[in-house]
XYZ file of C-alpha atoms in Angstrom:
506
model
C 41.836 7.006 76.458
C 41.173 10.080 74.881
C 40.485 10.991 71.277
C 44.268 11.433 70.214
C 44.226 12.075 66.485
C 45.907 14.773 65.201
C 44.410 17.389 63.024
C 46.530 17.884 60.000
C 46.882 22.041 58.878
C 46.467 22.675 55.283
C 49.402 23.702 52.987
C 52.374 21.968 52.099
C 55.991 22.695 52.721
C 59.563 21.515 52.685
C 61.735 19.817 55.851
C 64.060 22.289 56.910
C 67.608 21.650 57.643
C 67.280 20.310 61.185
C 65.317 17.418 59.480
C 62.968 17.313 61.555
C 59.898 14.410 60.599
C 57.354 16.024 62.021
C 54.171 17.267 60.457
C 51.515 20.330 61.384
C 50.822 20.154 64.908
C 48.080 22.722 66.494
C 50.422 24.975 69.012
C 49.123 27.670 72.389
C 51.171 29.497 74.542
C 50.365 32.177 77.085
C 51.914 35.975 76.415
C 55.361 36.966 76.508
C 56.727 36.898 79.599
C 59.283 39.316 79.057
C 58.294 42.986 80.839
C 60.078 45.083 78.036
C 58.013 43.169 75.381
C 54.695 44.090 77.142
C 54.268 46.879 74.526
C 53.643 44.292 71.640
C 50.213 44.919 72.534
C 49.539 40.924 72.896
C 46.409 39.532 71.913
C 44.795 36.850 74.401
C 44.003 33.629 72.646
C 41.021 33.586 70.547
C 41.753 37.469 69.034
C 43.169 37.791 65.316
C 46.204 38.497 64.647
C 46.698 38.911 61.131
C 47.963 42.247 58.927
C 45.230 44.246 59.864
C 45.813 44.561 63.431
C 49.899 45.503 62.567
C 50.808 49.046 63.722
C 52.311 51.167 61.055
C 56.477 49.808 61.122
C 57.443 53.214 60.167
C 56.152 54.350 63.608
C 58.701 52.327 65.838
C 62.316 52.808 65.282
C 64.271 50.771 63.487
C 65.133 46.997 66.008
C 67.266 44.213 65.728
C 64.046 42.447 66.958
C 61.165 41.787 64.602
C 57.705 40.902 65.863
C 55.992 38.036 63.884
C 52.330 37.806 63.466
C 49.751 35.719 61.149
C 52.072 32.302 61.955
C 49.540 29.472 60.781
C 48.869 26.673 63.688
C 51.743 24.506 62.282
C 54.750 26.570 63.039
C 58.102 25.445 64.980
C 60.804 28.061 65.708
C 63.123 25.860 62.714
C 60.741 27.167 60.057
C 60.892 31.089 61.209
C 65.115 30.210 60.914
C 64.928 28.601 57.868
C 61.980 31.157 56.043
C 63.972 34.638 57.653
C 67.810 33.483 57.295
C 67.976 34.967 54.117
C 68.160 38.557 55.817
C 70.651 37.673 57.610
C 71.810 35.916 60.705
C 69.483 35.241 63.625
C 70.580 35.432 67.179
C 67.126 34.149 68.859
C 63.773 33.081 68.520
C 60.635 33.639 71.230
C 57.736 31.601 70.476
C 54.343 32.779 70.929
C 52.048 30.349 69.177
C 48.916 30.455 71.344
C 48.781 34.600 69.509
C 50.527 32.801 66.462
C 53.033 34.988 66.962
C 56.746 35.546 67.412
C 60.315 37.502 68.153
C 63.236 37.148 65.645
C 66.293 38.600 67.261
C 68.647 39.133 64.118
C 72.894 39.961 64.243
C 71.711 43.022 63.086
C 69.727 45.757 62.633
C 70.128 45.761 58.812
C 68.561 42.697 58.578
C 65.793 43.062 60.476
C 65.027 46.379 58.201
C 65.406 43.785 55.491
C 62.662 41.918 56.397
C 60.348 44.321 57.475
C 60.865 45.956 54.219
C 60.915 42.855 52.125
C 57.352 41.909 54.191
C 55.949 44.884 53.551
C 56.671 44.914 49.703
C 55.982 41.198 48.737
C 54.433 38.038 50.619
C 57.023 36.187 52.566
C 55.895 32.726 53.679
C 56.515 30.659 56.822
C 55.298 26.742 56.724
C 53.365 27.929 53.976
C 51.601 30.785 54.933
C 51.959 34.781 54.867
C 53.479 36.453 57.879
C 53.615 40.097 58.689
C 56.495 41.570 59.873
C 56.944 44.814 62.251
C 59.821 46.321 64.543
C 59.397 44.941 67.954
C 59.353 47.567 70.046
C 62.460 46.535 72.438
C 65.985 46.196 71.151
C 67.026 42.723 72.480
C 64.961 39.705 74.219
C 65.559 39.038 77.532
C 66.772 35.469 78.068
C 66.281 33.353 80.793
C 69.617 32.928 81.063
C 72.971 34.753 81.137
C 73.573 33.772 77.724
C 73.628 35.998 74.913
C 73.299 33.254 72.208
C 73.046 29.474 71.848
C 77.136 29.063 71.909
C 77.113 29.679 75.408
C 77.883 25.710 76.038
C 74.494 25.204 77.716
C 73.236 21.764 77.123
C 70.154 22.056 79.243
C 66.830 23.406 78.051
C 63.776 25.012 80.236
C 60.619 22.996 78.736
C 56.912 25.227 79.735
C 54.086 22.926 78.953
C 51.332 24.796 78.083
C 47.594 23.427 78.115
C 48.448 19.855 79.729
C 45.769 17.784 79.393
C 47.196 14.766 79.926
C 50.096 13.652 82.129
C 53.827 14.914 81.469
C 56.277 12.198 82.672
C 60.027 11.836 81.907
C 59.561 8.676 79.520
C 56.551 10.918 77.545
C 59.502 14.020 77.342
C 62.336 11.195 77.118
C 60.327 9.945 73.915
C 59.631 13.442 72.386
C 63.501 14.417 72.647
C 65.814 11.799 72.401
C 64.529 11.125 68.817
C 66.339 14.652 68.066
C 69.677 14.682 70.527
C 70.661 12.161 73.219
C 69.179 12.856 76.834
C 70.946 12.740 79.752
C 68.968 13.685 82.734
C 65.099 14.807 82.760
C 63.624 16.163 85.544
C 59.722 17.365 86.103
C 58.462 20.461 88.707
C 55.374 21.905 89.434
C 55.453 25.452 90.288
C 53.447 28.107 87.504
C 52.241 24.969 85.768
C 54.361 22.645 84.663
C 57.775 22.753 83.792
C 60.831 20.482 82.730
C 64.780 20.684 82.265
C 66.287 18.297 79.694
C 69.374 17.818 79.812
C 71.032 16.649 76.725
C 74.443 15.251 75.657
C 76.136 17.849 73.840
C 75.030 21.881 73.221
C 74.335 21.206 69.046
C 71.735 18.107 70.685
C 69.923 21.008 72.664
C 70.440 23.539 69.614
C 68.754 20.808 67.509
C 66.017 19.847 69.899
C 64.741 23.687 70.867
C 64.782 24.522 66.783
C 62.331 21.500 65.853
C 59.595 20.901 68.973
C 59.639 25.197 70.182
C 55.989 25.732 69.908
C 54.888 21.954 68.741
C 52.769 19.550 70.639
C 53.299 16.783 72.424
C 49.982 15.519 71.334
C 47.242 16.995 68.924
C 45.893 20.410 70.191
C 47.374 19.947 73.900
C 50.400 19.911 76.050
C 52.326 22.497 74.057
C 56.347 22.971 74.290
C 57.983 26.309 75.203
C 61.385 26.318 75.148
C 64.223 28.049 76.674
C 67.769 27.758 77.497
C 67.916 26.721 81.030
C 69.993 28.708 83.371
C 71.789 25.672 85.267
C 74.865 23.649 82.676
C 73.914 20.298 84.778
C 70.757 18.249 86.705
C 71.621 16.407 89.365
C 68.786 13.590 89.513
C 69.159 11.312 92.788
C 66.088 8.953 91.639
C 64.855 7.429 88.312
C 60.794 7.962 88.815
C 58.290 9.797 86.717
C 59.327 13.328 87.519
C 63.129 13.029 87.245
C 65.461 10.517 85.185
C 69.517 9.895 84.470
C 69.607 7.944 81.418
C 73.117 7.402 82.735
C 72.513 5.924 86.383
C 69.856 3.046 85.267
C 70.323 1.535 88.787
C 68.643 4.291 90.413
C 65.211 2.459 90.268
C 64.283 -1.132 90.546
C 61.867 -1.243 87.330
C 58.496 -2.759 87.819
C 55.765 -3.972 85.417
C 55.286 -1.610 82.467
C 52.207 0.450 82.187
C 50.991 1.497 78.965
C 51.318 5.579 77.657
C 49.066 6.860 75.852
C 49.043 6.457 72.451
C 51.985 8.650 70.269
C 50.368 10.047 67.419
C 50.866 9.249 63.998
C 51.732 12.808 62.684
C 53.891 13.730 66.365
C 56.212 16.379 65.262
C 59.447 14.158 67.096
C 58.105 10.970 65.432
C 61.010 10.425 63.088
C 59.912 6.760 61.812
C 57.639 4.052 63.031
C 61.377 2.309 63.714
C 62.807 4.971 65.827
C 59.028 5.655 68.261
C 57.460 2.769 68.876
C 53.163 3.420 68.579
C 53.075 2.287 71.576
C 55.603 2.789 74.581
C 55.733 1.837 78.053
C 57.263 2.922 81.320
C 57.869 1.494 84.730
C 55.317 2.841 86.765
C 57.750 2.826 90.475
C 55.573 2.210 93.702
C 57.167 5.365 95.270
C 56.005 7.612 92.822
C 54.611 11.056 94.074
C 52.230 11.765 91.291
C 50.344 8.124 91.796
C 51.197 7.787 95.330
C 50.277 3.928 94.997
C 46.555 4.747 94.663
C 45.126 3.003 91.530
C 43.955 5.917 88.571
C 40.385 7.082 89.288
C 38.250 9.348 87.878
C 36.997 10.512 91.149
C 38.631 13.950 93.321
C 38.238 14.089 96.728
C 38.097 17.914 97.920
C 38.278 19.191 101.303
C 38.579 22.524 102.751
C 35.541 23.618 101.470
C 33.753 27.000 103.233
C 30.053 25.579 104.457
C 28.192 28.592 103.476
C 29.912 29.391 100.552
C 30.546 26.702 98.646
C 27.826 24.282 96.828
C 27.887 21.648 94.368
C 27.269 24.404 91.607
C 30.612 26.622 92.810
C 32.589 23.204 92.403
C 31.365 22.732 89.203
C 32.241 26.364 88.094
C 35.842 25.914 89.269
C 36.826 22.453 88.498
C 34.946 22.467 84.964
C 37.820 24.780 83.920
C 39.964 21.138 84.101
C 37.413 18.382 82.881
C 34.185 17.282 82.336
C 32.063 17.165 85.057
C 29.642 14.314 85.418
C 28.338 14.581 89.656
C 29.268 16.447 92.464
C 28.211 15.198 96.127
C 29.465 16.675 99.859
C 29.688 13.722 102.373
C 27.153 14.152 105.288
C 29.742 12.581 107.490
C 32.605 14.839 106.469
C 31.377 18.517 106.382
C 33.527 20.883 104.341
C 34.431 17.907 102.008
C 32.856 16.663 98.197
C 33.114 13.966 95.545
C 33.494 15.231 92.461
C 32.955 12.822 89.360
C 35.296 14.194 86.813
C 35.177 12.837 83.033
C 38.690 10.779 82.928
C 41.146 10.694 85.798
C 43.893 12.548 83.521
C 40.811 15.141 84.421
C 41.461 14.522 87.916
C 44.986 14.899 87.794
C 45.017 18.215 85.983
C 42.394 19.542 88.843
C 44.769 18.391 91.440
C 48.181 19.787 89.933
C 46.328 23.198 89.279
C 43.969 23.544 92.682
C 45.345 21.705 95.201
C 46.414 23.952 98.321
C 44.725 26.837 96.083
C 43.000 29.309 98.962
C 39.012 29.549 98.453
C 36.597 32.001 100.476
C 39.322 32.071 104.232
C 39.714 28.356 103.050
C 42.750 26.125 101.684
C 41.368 23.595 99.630
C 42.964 20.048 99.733
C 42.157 17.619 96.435
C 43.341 14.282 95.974
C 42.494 11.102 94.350
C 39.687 9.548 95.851
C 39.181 5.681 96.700
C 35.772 5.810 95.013
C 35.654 5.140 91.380
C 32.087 6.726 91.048
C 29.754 9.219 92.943
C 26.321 7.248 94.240
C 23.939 9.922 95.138
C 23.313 8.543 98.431
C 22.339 10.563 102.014
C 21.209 13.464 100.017
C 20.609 16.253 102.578
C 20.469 20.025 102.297
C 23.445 22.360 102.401
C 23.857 25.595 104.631
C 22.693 27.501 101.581
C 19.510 25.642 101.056
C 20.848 23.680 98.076
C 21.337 20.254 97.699
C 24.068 18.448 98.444
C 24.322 15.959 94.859
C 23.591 17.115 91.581
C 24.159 15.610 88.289
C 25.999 17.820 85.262
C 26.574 15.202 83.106
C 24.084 16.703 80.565
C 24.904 20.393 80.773
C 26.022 22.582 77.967
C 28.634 24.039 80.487
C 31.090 20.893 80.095
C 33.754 22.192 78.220
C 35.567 19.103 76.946
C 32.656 16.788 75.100
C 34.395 16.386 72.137
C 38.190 16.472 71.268
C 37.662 19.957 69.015
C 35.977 21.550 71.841
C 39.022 20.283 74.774
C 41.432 21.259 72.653
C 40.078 25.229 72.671
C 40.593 24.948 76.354
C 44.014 26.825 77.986
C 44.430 24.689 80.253
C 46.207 27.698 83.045
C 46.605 27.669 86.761
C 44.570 30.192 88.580
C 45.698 33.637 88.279
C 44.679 37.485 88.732
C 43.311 37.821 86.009
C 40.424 36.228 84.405
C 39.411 35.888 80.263
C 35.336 36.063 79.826
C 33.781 35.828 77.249
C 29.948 35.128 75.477
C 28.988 38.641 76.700
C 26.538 39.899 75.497
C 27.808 43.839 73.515
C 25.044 46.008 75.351
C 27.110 44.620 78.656
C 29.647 47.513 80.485
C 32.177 47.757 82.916
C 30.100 49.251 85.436
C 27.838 46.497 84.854
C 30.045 43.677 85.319
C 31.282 45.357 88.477
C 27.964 45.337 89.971
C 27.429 41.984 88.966
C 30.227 41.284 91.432
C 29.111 43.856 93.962
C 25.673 41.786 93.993
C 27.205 38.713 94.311
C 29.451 39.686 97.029
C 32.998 39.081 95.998
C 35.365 41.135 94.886
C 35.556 43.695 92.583
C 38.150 43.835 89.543
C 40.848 46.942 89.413
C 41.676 46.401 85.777
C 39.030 46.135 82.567
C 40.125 45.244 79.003
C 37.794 44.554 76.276
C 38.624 43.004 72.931
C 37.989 44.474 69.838
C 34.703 42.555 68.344
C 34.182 41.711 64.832
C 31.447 43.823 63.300
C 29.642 40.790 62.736
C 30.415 39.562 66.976
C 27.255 38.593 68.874
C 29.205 38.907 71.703
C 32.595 40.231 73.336
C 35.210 39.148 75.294
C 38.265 40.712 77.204
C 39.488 40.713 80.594
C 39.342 41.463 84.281
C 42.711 42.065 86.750
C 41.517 41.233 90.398
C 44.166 42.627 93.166
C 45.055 38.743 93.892
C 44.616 35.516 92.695
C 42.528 34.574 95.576
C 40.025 37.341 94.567
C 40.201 36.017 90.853
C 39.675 32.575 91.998
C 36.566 33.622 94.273
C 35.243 35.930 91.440
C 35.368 32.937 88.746
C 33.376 30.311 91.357
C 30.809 32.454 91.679
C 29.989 34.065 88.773
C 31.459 31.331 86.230
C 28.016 30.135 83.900
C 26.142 33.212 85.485
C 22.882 33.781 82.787
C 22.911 37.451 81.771
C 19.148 38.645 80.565
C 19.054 41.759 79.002
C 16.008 43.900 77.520
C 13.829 42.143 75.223
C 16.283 39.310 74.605
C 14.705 35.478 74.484
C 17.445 33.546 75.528
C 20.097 34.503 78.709
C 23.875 34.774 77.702
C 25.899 32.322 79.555
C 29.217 34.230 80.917
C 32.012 32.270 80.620
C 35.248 33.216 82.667
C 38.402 31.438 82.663
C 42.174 31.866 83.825
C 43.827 34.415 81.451
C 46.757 33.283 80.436
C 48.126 37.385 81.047
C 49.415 37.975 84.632
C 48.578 41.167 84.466
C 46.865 43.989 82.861
């Protein structure tokens, strides 16, 4: 199993009301989803985001809605209620914590001009560190459901989990909330990465539960919660498995032999005693699940649907890498279009296959799955269409981006999408240039160009690119991911680095 110890955040700080037991927990998220909060001028993950990046609060009028920025990496949506209640009441919170940032929706306009004024004149502190306050620049947030506040009645919450890296199943979210408010019915989909309902027993159960884990991880550095109020009151569930559950209808699965989950961490943020969470739990692992689909775990993807010109052990590596370590890549002689790819742990494998399967790839729909194999032999080495071979070995290249737990846990882990983050470009680098990079390499050009704002003391920049699809994005990133940039009289190449922005768009 992986390295699972969580990194503790400096700073001290009193349990709020919800008494929640949890300690620091490192937090992502992608942007605001919200169109009418596009204007907050979000910063993609990696840029600062502390006072000196604020816009002047005297030049956007006066909002119920108050944009948070500087949060520290330890910060659930209970601390903003109980640090900002003191200006007044607070209709709702939006989480942002891969910016460290938030929305506080107050009763009131007054008391958001409170605490814009009161940030502005002294420190105010949230989990035990400064936050700077502005006017958001829309007058509401938009909820994803009808609701205009918690008292609606809904019971149900809409769980986003952001930067999976291992498996979500309903006993892993069963053990994070029932600590907090009994659950009633879990169930798991797939569709813009990975989302849940929960389904609890009473509305002040969900109240509790979306006030202490919004924004916290389920495990150090990965597989962060954003929460919601869901817009349906009640899940219907129809089978007890690892993607849906009804804590009420225990017949609905004949339970097998329990398979270990990985270990809870000792500082989890829903850990409330080592008597309430077990160290270790265990589920039934059911024969008809659809995320095992009776194969035993490997460590090994089988892909298929690969183009035979286009596509070479190299372009796997630059698209899978974005998932897991790579260790070998080999195409079977007597498959064509199809490749082994050696990935560094099979919750590797399953994060390629949740995030690429059916994905479309140069006219091509690529199909991965678990493989049989539990290794790649480089055996019946032969040439590819392109002239390259058809094995190689990365287990030694610097390109891996998950060889140790500080370096995986930098990693957004984001289904593919239009636009792409790079980054380790060299300053001296322009747009026209990186359009004729992709001109050169013949795939598609980008329509939209952002760059970040570099620190004076930056060796390199960062920013994005907005293809016209995700295919193009996709196609862009497999060719030109790890490309070496030389420039005049420089000794060493930069290394461009491209990943899935967690933006949608531009």
């Amino acid at each position: 199993a992986a390295n699972m110890s969580t990194v503790e955040a400096g700073g001290q700080r009193e349990e709020g009301e919800y008494g929640r037991a949890a300690k620091r927990l490192k937090m992502e998220e992608p942007p605001l989803e919200e169109k009418e909060d596009r204007a907050e001028d979000e910063l993609e993950e990696g840029e600062d985001s502390d006072s000196g990046s604020l816009p002047d609060s005297h030049l956007i009028s006066p909002s119920p809605v108050v944009h948070v920025r500087g949060l520290c990496e330890a910060v659930v949506e209970a601390d903003l209620i109980d640090a900002l209640k003191k200006f007044g009441p607070i209709c709702y919170v939006m989480m942002m914590p891969f910016k460290r940032q938030a929305l506080v929706e107050f009763s009131a306009v007054e008391s958001a001009d409170r605490c814009v004024t009161c940030g502005a004149k002294e420190p105010v502190y949230i989990a035990g560190q400064q936050a700077y306050f502005n006017y958001s620049t829309s007058k509401r947030i938009t909820r994803p459901t009808n609701a205009d506040n918690p008292n609606s009645g809904n019971k149900v919450l809409l769980l986003s989990i952001q930067n999976p890296l291992y498996p979500i199943t309903t006993d892993v979210l069963y053990t994070v909330c029932n600590p907090i408010g009994s659950v009633l019915r879990i169930v798991i989909f797939k569709r813009n990465g990975i989302q849940a309902m929960v389904e609890f027993e009473s509305v002040q159960c969900a109240q509790k539960a979306k006030a202490a884990l919004n924004g916290a991880d389920i495990y150090a550095g990965c597989c962060t919660l954003k929460i919601e109020y869901a817009r349906p009151t009640r899940l219907n569930v129809i089978k007890n498995d690892n993607e849906s559950w009804d804590y009420t209808k225990p017949y609905l699965v004949r339970r097998g032999l329990a398979c270990p989950l990985l270990p809870l961490t000792s500082n989890s943020r829903y850990k409330l005693s080592s008597v309430d969470v077990p160290d270790m739990v265990s589920y039934p692992l059911p024969q008809s699940s659809p995320s095992y689909s009776g194969h035993t775990p490997s460590s090994v993807a089988m892909v298929s649907g690969l183009h035979p010109s286009k596509m070479n052990c190299t372009r796997i590596f630059n698209l899978f890498c974005l998932y897991g370590n790579i260790e070998k890549v080999k195409f079977m002689k007597s498959v064509p279009g199809t490749a082994l790819v050696e990935m560094g742990d099979e919750y590797a494998v399953d994060r390629a296959i949740t995030h690429l399967n059916s994905i479309k790839l140069f006219g091509k729909r690529l199909n991965v799955c678990v493989s049989k194999q539990h290794a790649v032999i480089p055996s019946q080495v032969f040439e590819l269409e392109d002239g390259s071979s058809s094995y190689k070995d990365f287990a030694m290249t610097r390109n891996n981006r998950f060889s140790s737990a500080g370096q995986a846990s930098k990693n957004i882990i984001q289904p593919p999408s239009a636009v792409l983050h790079y980054y380790n470009v060299p300053p001296c680098i322009s747009q026209d240039q990186l359009l004729k990079l992709c001109r050169e390499h013949g795939v598609p050009g980008f329509i939209k160009f952002k760059m970040f704002d570099a620190k004076p003391s930056s060796k390199t920049i960062s920013g994005l690119l907005e293809f016209d699809s995700k295919t193009e994005a996709v196609e862009a990133l497999t060719v030109l991911n790890h490309y070496q940039i030389r420039i005049p009289n420089g000794s060493n190449p930069y290394t461009l680095k491209l990943c899935f922005s967690t933006s949608s768009h531009l």
